[in-house]
Amino acid sequence: MKSQKHRAHNIANERIEQLFALVKQEYHSHSKDARRYVEMIRNLATKHNLRITDIKRQVCKECNSLLVPGKTCTVRIHNDRRIITCAHCQKIKRLGLRSKIASNNDQVK
Ligand SMILES: [Zn+2]
């Protein structure tokens, strides 16, 4: 039983990775599709109780857009925090300076 659960988690993890790769490819040209993929990632993570901390930091909580600085969001520094404003829905996200969003977004472009 335990191993079956484990296998399901692995499949879900793989699927999440594939979907997030698609999101990175398509956020620019098909942003509607990309937002749907993010929604699917969230549903998978909820269903299988998986943590998606890295992905969570790179997408908008409100509208599921991928947050790429200068393209789909603006980033300001205030009181040692990054204030990230989504360009699609204007939702504001606040992150500490040391969390990983910058290094992850280097891969996108
Ligand atoms: Zn948004």
Short mmCIF file of N, CA, C and O and ligand atoms in Angstrom, two decimals:
data_model
loop_
_atom_site.label_atom_id
_atom_site.label_comp_id
_atom_site.label_asym_id
_atom_site.label_seq_id
_atom_site.Cartn_x
_atom_site.Cartn_y
_atom_site.Cartn_z
N MET A 1 0.83 -1.21 0.00
CA MET A 1 0.00 0.00 0.00
C MET A 1 0.86 1.25 0.00
O MET A 1 0.65 2.17 -0.75
N LYS A 2 1.91 1.18 0.88
CA LYS A 2 2.78 2.32 1.01
C LYS A 2 3.52 2.61 -0.30
O LYS A 2 3.67 3.75 -0.73
N SER A 3 4.00 1.48 -0.94
CA SER A 3 4.78 1.67 -2.16
C SER A 3 3.91 2.20 -3.30
O SER A 3 4.36 2.95 -4.15
N GLN A 4 2.64 1.79 -3.29
CA GLN A 4 1.72 2.26 -4.32
C GLN A 4 1.53 3.78 -4.21
O GLN A 4 1.54 4.49 -5.22
N LYS A 5 1.42 4.23 -2.96
CA LYS A 5 1.27 5.65 -2.69
C LYS A 5 2.52 6.39 -3.17
O LYS A 5 2.44 7.44 -3.80
N HIS A 6 3.68 5.78 -2.88
CA HIS A 6 4.96 6.36 -3.25
C HIS A 6 5.04 6.52 -4.77
O HIS A 6 5.48 7.55 -5.28
N ARG A 7 4.61 5.47 -5.48
CA ARG A 7 4.66 5.50 -6.93
C ARG A 7 3.75 6.61 -7.48
O ARG A 7 4.12 7.34 -8.39
N ALA A 8 2.58 6.73 -6.90
CA ALA A 8 1.65 7.77 -7.33
C ALA A 8 2.28 9.16 -7.13
O ALA A 8 2.15 10.03 -7.99
N HIS A 9 3.00 9.32 -6.02
CA HIS A 9 3.66 10.60 -5.76
C HIS A 9 4.71 10.90 -6.82
O HIS A 9 4.83 12.02 -7.30
N ASN A 10 5.49 9.85 -7.17
CA ASN A 10 6.51 10.05 -8.20
C ASN A 10 5.91 10.46 -9.52
O ASN A 10 6.41 11.35 -10.20
N ILE A 11 4.82 9.80 -9.90
CA ILE A 11 4.14 10.13 -11.15
C ILE A 11 3.64 11.57 -11.10
O ILE A 11 3.83 12.34 -12.05
N ALA A 12 3.05 11.94 -9.96
CA ALA A 12 2.53 13.30 -9.82
C ALA A 12 3.66 14.32 -9.91
O ALA A 12 3.54 15.34 -10.58
N ASN A 13 4.80 14.01 -9.26
CA ASN A 13 5.96 14.90 -9.32
C ASN A 13 6.46 15.10 -10.74
O ASN A 13 6.76 16.21 -11.16
N GLU A 14 6.53 13.98 -11.49
CA GLU A 14 6.96 14.05 -12.88
C GLU A 14 6.02 14.92 -13.69
O GLU A 14 6.44 15.77 -14.46
N ARG A 15 4.74 14.68 -13.49
CA ARG A 15 3.70 15.43 -14.22
C ARG A 15 3.82 16.93 -13.90
O ARG A 15 3.70 17.76 -14.79
N ILE A 16 4.07 17.23 -12.63
CA ILE A 16 4.21 18.63 -12.23
C ILE A 16 5.40 19.26 -12.94
O ILE A 16 5.33 20.38 -13.46
N GLU A 17 6.52 18.52 -12.99
CA GLU A 17 7.71 19.04 -13.68
C GLU A 17 7.44 19.29 -15.15
O GLU A 17 7.82 20.32 -15.70
N GLN A 18 6.76 18.31 -15.80
CA GLN A 18 6.43 18.47 -17.22
C GLN A 18 5.54 19.69 -17.44
O GLN A 18 5.76 20.49 -18.35
N LEU A 19 4.52 19.81 -16.59
CA LEU A 19 3.59 20.93 -16.73
C LEU A 19 4.30 22.26 -16.53
O LEU A 19 4.06 23.22 -17.27
N PHE A 20 5.23 22.31 -15.54
CA PHE A 20 5.90 23.57 -15.28
C PHE A 20 6.85 23.94 -16.43
O PHE A 20 7.01 25.11 -16.76
N ALA A 21 7.43 22.90 -17.08
CA ALA A 21 8.26 23.16 -18.26
C ALA A 21 7.39 23.78 -19.35
O ALA A 21 7.81 24.73 -20.03
N LEU A 22 6.17 23.26 -19.51
CA LEU A 22 5.23 23.81 -20.49
C LEU A 22 4.86 25.25 -20.15
O LEU A 22 4.79 26.11 -21.03
N VAL A 23 4.64 25.50 -18.85
CA VAL A 23 4.30 26.86 -18.42
C VAL A 23 5.40 27.82 -18.84
O VAL A 23 5.14 28.89 -19.40
N LYS A 24 6.68 27.42 -18.61
CA LYS A 24 7.80 28.28 -18.95
C LYS A 24 7.88 28.54 -20.45
O LYS A 24 8.29 29.61 -20.88
N GLN A 25 7.51 27.51 -21.24
CA GLN A 25 7.54 27.67 -22.69
C GLN A 25 6.42 28.59 -23.18
O GLN A 25 6.61 29.36 -24.11
N GLU A 26 5.25 28.47 -22.55
CA GLU A 26 4.07 29.08 -23.18
C GLU A 26 3.53 30.31 -22.49
O GLU A 26 2.54 30.87 -22.94
N TYR A 27 4.18 30.75 -21.39
CA TYR A 27 3.58 31.86 -20.65
C TYR A 27 3.48 33.11 -21.51
O TYR A 27 2.61 33.94 -21.33
N HIS A 28 4.37 33.22 -22.51
CA HIS A 28 4.43 34.43 -23.31
C HIS A 28 3.36 34.44 -24.40
O HIS A 28 2.57 35.35 -24.51
N SER A 29 3.33 33.34 -25.19
CA SER A 29 2.42 33.32 -26.34
C SER A 29 1.01 32.86 -25.98
O SER A 29 0.04 33.34 -26.55
N HIS A 30 0.90 31.89 -25.07
CA HIS A 30 -0.44 31.41 -24.71
C HIS A 30 -0.63 31.53 -23.21
O HIS A 30 -0.73 30.53 -22.50
N SER A 31 -0.71 32.74 -22.72
CA SER A 31 -0.73 32.91 -21.27
C SER A 31 -1.95 32.25 -20.62
O SER A 31 -1.91 31.83 -19.48
N LYS A 32 -3.04 32.14 -21.39
CA LYS A 32 -4.25 31.50 -20.87
C LYS A 32 -4.00 30.01 -20.60
O LYS A 32 -4.36 29.49 -19.54
N ASP A 33 -3.33 29.34 -21.57
CA ASP A 33 -2.97 27.94 -21.39
C ASP A 33 -2.03 27.79 -20.20
O ASP A 33 -2.20 26.89 -19.37
N ALA A 34 -1.03 28.69 -20.12
CA ALA A 34 -0.03 28.60 -19.05
C ALA A 34 -0.72 28.71 -17.69
O ALA A 34 -0.38 27.99 -16.76
N ARG A 35 -1.70 29.61 -17.58
CA ARG A 35 -2.40 29.77 -16.31
C ARG A 35 -3.19 28.52 -15.96
O ARG A 35 -3.28 28.12 -14.81
N ARG A 36 -3.75 27.88 -16.98
CA ARG A 36 -4.48 26.62 -16.77
C ARG A 36 -3.53 25.53 -16.27
O ARG A 36 -3.88 24.75 -15.39
N TYR A 37 -2.31 25.47 -16.86
CA TYR A 37 -1.33 24.47 -16.43
C TYR A 37 -0.97 24.67 -14.96
O TYR A 37 -0.82 23.70 -14.22
N VAL A 38 -0.81 25.95 -14.56
CA VAL A 38 -0.47 26.23 -13.16
C VAL A 38 -1.61 25.75 -12.25
O VAL A 38 -1.37 25.18 -11.18
N GLU A 39 -2.84 25.96 -12.71
CA GLU A 39 -3.99 25.49 -11.93
C GLU A 39 -3.93 23.97 -11.77
O GLU A 39 -4.19 23.43 -10.69
N MET A 40 -3.56 23.28 -12.89
CA MET A 40 -3.46 21.82 -12.84
C MET A 40 -2.36 21.39 -11.87
O MET A 40 -2.51 20.40 -11.13
N ILE A 41 -1.23 22.12 -11.87
CA ILE A 41 -0.14 21.81 -10.93
C ILE A 41 -0.64 21.93 -9.50
O ILE A 41 -0.39 21.06 -8.66
N ARG A 42 -1.36 23.01 -9.21
CA ARG A 42 -1.89 23.21 -7.87
C ARG A 42 -2.83 22.07 -7.46
O ARG A 42 -2.75 21.55 -6.35
N ASN A 43 -3.70 21.67 -8.39
CA ASN A 43 -4.64 20.58 -8.08
C ASN A 43 -3.91 19.28 -7.79
O ASN A 43 -4.24 18.57 -6.85
N LEU A 44 -2.87 18.98 -8.62
CA LEU A 44 -2.08 17.77 -8.41
C LEU A 44 -1.40 17.79 -7.05
O LEU A 44 -1.41 16.80 -6.31
N ALA A 45 -0.79 18.93 -6.72
CA ALA A 45 -0.06 19.05 -5.46
C ALA A 45 -1.01 18.89 -4.28
O ALA A 45 -0.68 18.25 -3.28
N THR A 46 -2.20 19.46 -4.41
CA THR A 46 -3.18 19.34 -3.33
C THR A 46 -3.62 17.89 -3.18
O THR A 46 -3.65 17.34 -2.08
N LYS A 47 -3.92 17.26 -4.30
CA LYS A 47 -4.42 15.89 -4.28
C LYS A 47 -3.40 14.93 -3.67
O LYS A 47 -3.75 14.06 -2.88
N HIS A 48 -2.13 15.09 -4.06
CA HIS A 48 -1.09 14.16 -3.60
C HIS A 48 -0.31 14.69 -2.41
O HIS A 48 0.68 14.09 -2.00
N ASN A 49 -0.74 15.83 -1.88
CA ASN A 49 -0.10 16.41 -0.68
C ASN A 49 1.39 16.65 -0.89
O ASN A 49 2.22 16.26 -0.09
N LEU A 50 1.74 17.24 -2.04
CA LEU A 50 3.14 17.51 -2.36
C LEU A 50 3.45 18.98 -2.14
O LEU A 50 2.58 19.83 -2.28
N ARG A 51 4.71 19.26 -1.80
CA ARG A 51 5.12 20.65 -1.64
C ARG A 51 5.69 21.19 -2.94
O ARG A 51 6.52 20.53 -3.56
N ILE A 52 5.23 22.34 -3.34
CA ILE A 52 5.72 22.93 -4.58
C ILE A 52 6.26 24.33 -4.29
O ILE A 52 5.97 25.29 -4.99
N THR A 53 7.11 24.40 -3.24
CA THR A 53 7.59 25.71 -2.77
C THR A 53 8.24 26.52 -3.90
O THR A 53 7.95 27.72 -4.04
N ASP A 54 9.11 25.88 -4.69
CA ASP A 54 9.81 26.61 -5.75
C ASP A 54 8.84 27.18 -6.78
O ASP A 54 9.00 28.30 -7.24
N ILE A 55 7.86 26.36 -7.16
CA ILE A 55 6.89 26.79 -8.16
C ILE A 55 6.00 27.89 -7.58
O ILE A 55 5.73 28.90 -8.23
N LYS A 56 5.60 27.67 -6.33
CA LYS A 56 4.73 28.62 -5.64
C LYS A 56 5.28 30.04 -5.68
O LYS A 56 4.54 31.01 -5.83
N ARG A 57 6.62 30.15 -5.51
CA ARG A 57 7.24 31.47 -5.47
C ARG A 57 7.27 32.13 -6.84
O ARG A 57 7.46 33.32 -6.95
N GLN A 58 7.11 31.33 -7.89
CA GLN A 58 7.24 31.88 -9.23
C GLN A 58 5.91 32.12 -9.92
O GLN A 58 5.89 32.52 -11.09
N VAL A 59 4.80 31.82 -9.25
CA VAL A 59 3.51 32.05 -9.88
C VAL A 59 2.64 32.94 -9.00
O VAL A 59 2.82 33.01 -7.79
N CYS A 60 1.69 33.62 -9.66
CA CYS A 60 0.78 34.49 -8.93
C CYS A 60 -0.30 33.65 -8.24
O CYS A 60 -0.90 32.77 -8.86
N LYS A 61 -0.52 33.94 -6.97
CA LYS A 61 -1.50 33.20 -6.17
C LYS A 61 -2.93 33.46 -6.67
O LYS A 61 -3.81 32.61 -6.56
N GLU A 62 -3.13 34.66 -7.21
CA GLU A 62 -4.47 35.11 -7.56
C GLU A 62 -4.89 34.59 -8.95
O GLU A 62 -5.96 34.01 -9.09
N CYS A 63 -4.03 34.80 -9.96
CA CYS A 63 -4.44 34.49 -11.34
C CYS A 63 -3.60 33.39 -11.97
O CYS A 63 -3.77 33.09 -13.15
N ASN A 64 -2.68 32.77 -11.23
CA ASN A 64 -1.86 31.65 -11.73
C ASN A 64 -0.89 32.01 -12.86
O ASN A 64 -0.43 31.12 -13.56
N SER A 65 -0.58 33.29 -13.04
CA SER A 65 0.41 33.65 -14.06
C SER A 65 1.81 33.32 -13.57
O SER A 65 2.09 33.41 -12.37
N LEU A 66 2.70 32.98 -14.53
CA LEU A 66 4.11 32.83 -14.18
C LEU A 66 4.68 34.23 -13.99
O LEU A 66 4.44 35.12 -14.80
N LEU A 67 5.42 34.44 -12.90
CA LEU A 67 5.96 35.77 -12.62
C LEU A 67 7.39 35.88 -13.13
O LEU A 67 8.30 35.30 -12.56
N VAL A 68 7.57 36.58 -14.25
CA VAL A 68 8.89 36.80 -14.80
C VAL A 68 9.19 38.30 -14.69
O VAL A 68 8.50 39.10 -15.31
N PRO A 69 10.18 38.66 -13.88
CA PRO A 69 10.45 40.08 -13.66
C PRO A 69 10.67 40.84 -14.96
O PRO A 69 11.39 40.37 -15.84
N GLY A 70 10.01 41.98 -15.12
CA GLY A 70 10.16 42.79 -16.32
C GLY A 70 9.22 42.37 -17.43
O GLY A 70 9.05 43.07 -18.42
N LYS A 71 8.59 41.20 -17.31
CA LYS A 71 7.67 40.74 -18.35
C LYS A 71 6.25 40.60 -17.80
O LYS A 71 5.33 41.22 -18.30
N THR A 72 6.10 39.75 -16.80
CA THR A 72 4.75 39.55 -16.26
C THR A 72 4.61 40.07 -14.85
O THR A 72 3.57 39.90 -14.22
N CYS A 73 5.67 40.66 -14.32
CA CYS A 73 5.57 41.27 -12.99
C CYS A 73 6.63 42.35 -12.83
O CYS A 73 7.59 42.39 -13.59
N THR A 74 6.40 43.23 -11.87
CA THR A 74 7.45 44.19 -11.53
C THR A 74 7.96 43.87 -10.13
O THR A 74 7.19 43.43 -9.28
N VAL A 75 9.24 44.09 -9.92
CA VAL A 75 9.85 43.79 -8.62
C VAL A 75 10.45 45.06 -8.05
O VAL A 75 11.20 45.75 -8.73
N ARG A 76 10.08 45.39 -6.85
CA ARG A 76 10.68 46.53 -6.15
C ARG A 76 11.24 46.01 -4.83
O ARG A 76 10.75 45.04 -4.27
N ILE A 77 12.28 46.68 -4.37
CA ILE A 77 12.85 46.32 -3.07
C ILE A 77 12.43 47.37 -2.06
O ILE A 77 12.55 48.56 -2.32
N HIS A 78 11.88 46.93 -0.94
CA HIS A 78 11.46 47.86 0.10
C HIS A 78 11.65 47.19 1.45
O HIS A 78 11.16 46.08 1.66
N ASN A 79 12.37 47.85 2.35
CA ASN A 79 12.63 47.29 3.68
C ASN A 79 13.14 45.85 3.64
O ASN A 79 12.62 44.97 4.32
N ASP A 80 14.14 45.60 2.79
CA ASP A 80 14.72 44.26 2.66
C ASP A 80 13.72 43.18 2.25
O ASP A 80 13.85 42.01 2.61
N ARG A 81 12.71 43.60 1.53
CA ARG A 81 11.76 42.63 1.00
C ARG A 81 11.54 42.92 -0.48
O ARG A 81 11.62 44.06 -0.90
N ARG A 82 11.26 41.87 -1.24
CA ARG A 82 10.89 42.08 -2.63
C ARG A 82 9.38 42.21 -2.72
O ARG A 82 8.65 41.32 -2.28
N ILE A 83 8.92 43.30 -3.30
CA ILE A 83 7.50 43.51 -3.50
C ILE A 83 7.23 43.19 -4.96
O ILE A 83 7.66 43.91 -5.85
N ILE A 84 6.57 42.08 -5.20
CA ILE A 84 6.35 41.61 -6.57
C ILE A 84 4.90 41.89 -6.95
O ILE A 84 3.97 41.41 -6.30
N THR A 85 4.71 42.69 -7.99
CA THR A 85 3.36 43.03 -8.42
C THR A 85 3.05 42.31 -9.73
O THR A 85 3.76 42.47 -10.72
N CYS A 86 1.99 41.52 -9.74
CA CYS A 86 1.59 40.79 -10.95
C CYS A 86 1.04 41.77 -11.98
O CYS A 86 0.22 42.63 -11.66
N ALA A 87 1.52 41.66 -13.23
CA ALA A 87 1.08 42.58 -14.27
C ALA A 87 -0.32 42.23 -14.76
O ALA A 87 -1.01 43.06 -15.33
N HIS A 88 -0.76 41.02 -14.51
CA HIS A 88 -2.06 40.58 -15.02
C HIS A 88 -3.19 40.99 -14.09
O HIS A 88 -4.21 41.48 -14.53
N CYS A 89 -3.02 40.80 -12.77
CA CYS A 89 -4.12 41.08 -11.85
C CYS A 89 -3.76 42.07 -10.75
O CYS A 89 -4.57 42.36 -9.88
N GLN A 90 -2.51 42.59 -10.80
CA GLN A 90 -2.04 43.60 -9.82
C GLN A 90 -1.93 43.08 -8.39
O GLN A 90 -1.78 43.85 -7.46
N LYS A 91 -2.02 41.76 -8.22
CA LYS A 91 -1.86 41.19 -6.89
C LYS A 91 -0.41 41.39 -6.42
O LYS A 91 0.53 41.23 -7.19
N ILE A 92 -0.24 41.75 -5.16
CA ILE A 92 1.09 42.00 -4.61
C ILE A 92 1.54 40.81 -3.77
O ILE A 92 0.77 40.27 -2.98
N LYS A 93 2.80 40.40 -4.00
CA LYS A 93 3.39 39.29 -3.27
C LYS A 93 4.63 39.83 -2.59
O LYS A 93 5.40 40.57 -3.20
N ARG A 94 4.85 39.52 -1.34
CA ARG A 94 6.05 40.01 -0.65
C ARG A 94 6.94 38.84 -0.25
O ARG A 94 6.47 37.91 0.38
N LEU A 95 8.20 38.91 -0.67
CA LEU A 95 9.14 37.84 -0.35
C LEU A 95 10.39 38.43 0.29
O LEU A 95 10.78 39.54 -0.03
N GLY A 96 11.02 37.66 1.16
CA GLY A 96 12.31 38.07 1.70
C GLY A 96 13.36 38.08 0.60
O GLY A 96 13.18 37.43 -0.43
N LEU A 97 14.44 38.78 0.81
CA LEU A 97 15.46 38.88 -0.23
C LEU A 97 16.18 37.56 -0.46
O LEU A 97 16.75 37.33 -1.51
N ARG A 98 16.18 36.69 0.53
CA ARG A 98 17.00 35.49 0.42
C ARG A 98 16.29 34.31 -0.23
O ARG A 98 16.92 33.32 -0.54
N SER A 99 14.97 34.37 -0.44
CA SER A 99 14.31 33.24 -1.07
C SER A 99 14.66 33.18 -2.56
O SER A 99 15.15 34.15 -3.14
N LYS A 100 14.35 32.06 -3.20
CA LYS A 100 15.08 31.67 -4.41
C LYS A 100 14.57 32.19 -5.76
O LYS A 100 15.12 31.84 -6.77
N ILE A 101 13.56 33.05 -5.80
CA ILE A 101 12.91 33.37 -7.07
C ILE A 101 13.87 33.87 -8.16
O ILE A 101 13.77 33.47 -9.31
N ALA A 102 14.86 34.70 -7.81
CA ALA A 102 15.74 35.29 -8.82
C ALA A 102 16.53 34.22 -9.56
O ALA A 102 16.55 34.20 -10.79
N SER A 103 17.12 33.27 -8.82
CA SER A 103 17.94 32.26 -9.48
C SER A 103 17.09 31.35 -10.36
O SER A 103 17.52 30.92 -11.41
N ASN A 104 15.86 31.08 -9.93
CA ASN A 104 15.00 30.21 -10.74
C ASN A 104 14.56 30.89 -12.02
O ASN A 104 14.47 30.27 -13.05
N ASN A 105 14.30 32.19 -11.94
CA ASN A 105 13.83 32.88 -13.12
C ASN A 105 14.93 33.12 -14.15
O ASN A 105 14.65 33.43 -15.30
N ASP A 106 16.19 32.96 -13.74
CA ASP A 106 17.28 33.06 -14.70
C ASP A 106 17.16 32.02 -15.81
O ASP A 106 17.55 32.24 -16.93
N GLN A 107 16.58 30.87 -15.43
CA GLN A 107 16.45 29.79 -16.40
C GLN A 107 15.35 30.06 -17.43
O GLN A 107 15.37 29.51 -18.52
N VAL A 108 14.40 30.91 -17.09
CA VAL A 108 13.24 31.12 -17.97
C VAL A 108 13.61 31.87 -19.25
O VAL A 108 13.90 31.28 -20.27
N LYS A 109 13.66 33.16 -19.20
CA LYS A 109 13.98 34.10 -20.29
C LYS A 109 13.38 33.84 -21.66
O LYS A 109 13.43 32.79 -22.19
ZN ZN B 1 -1.84 37.73 -10.93
#
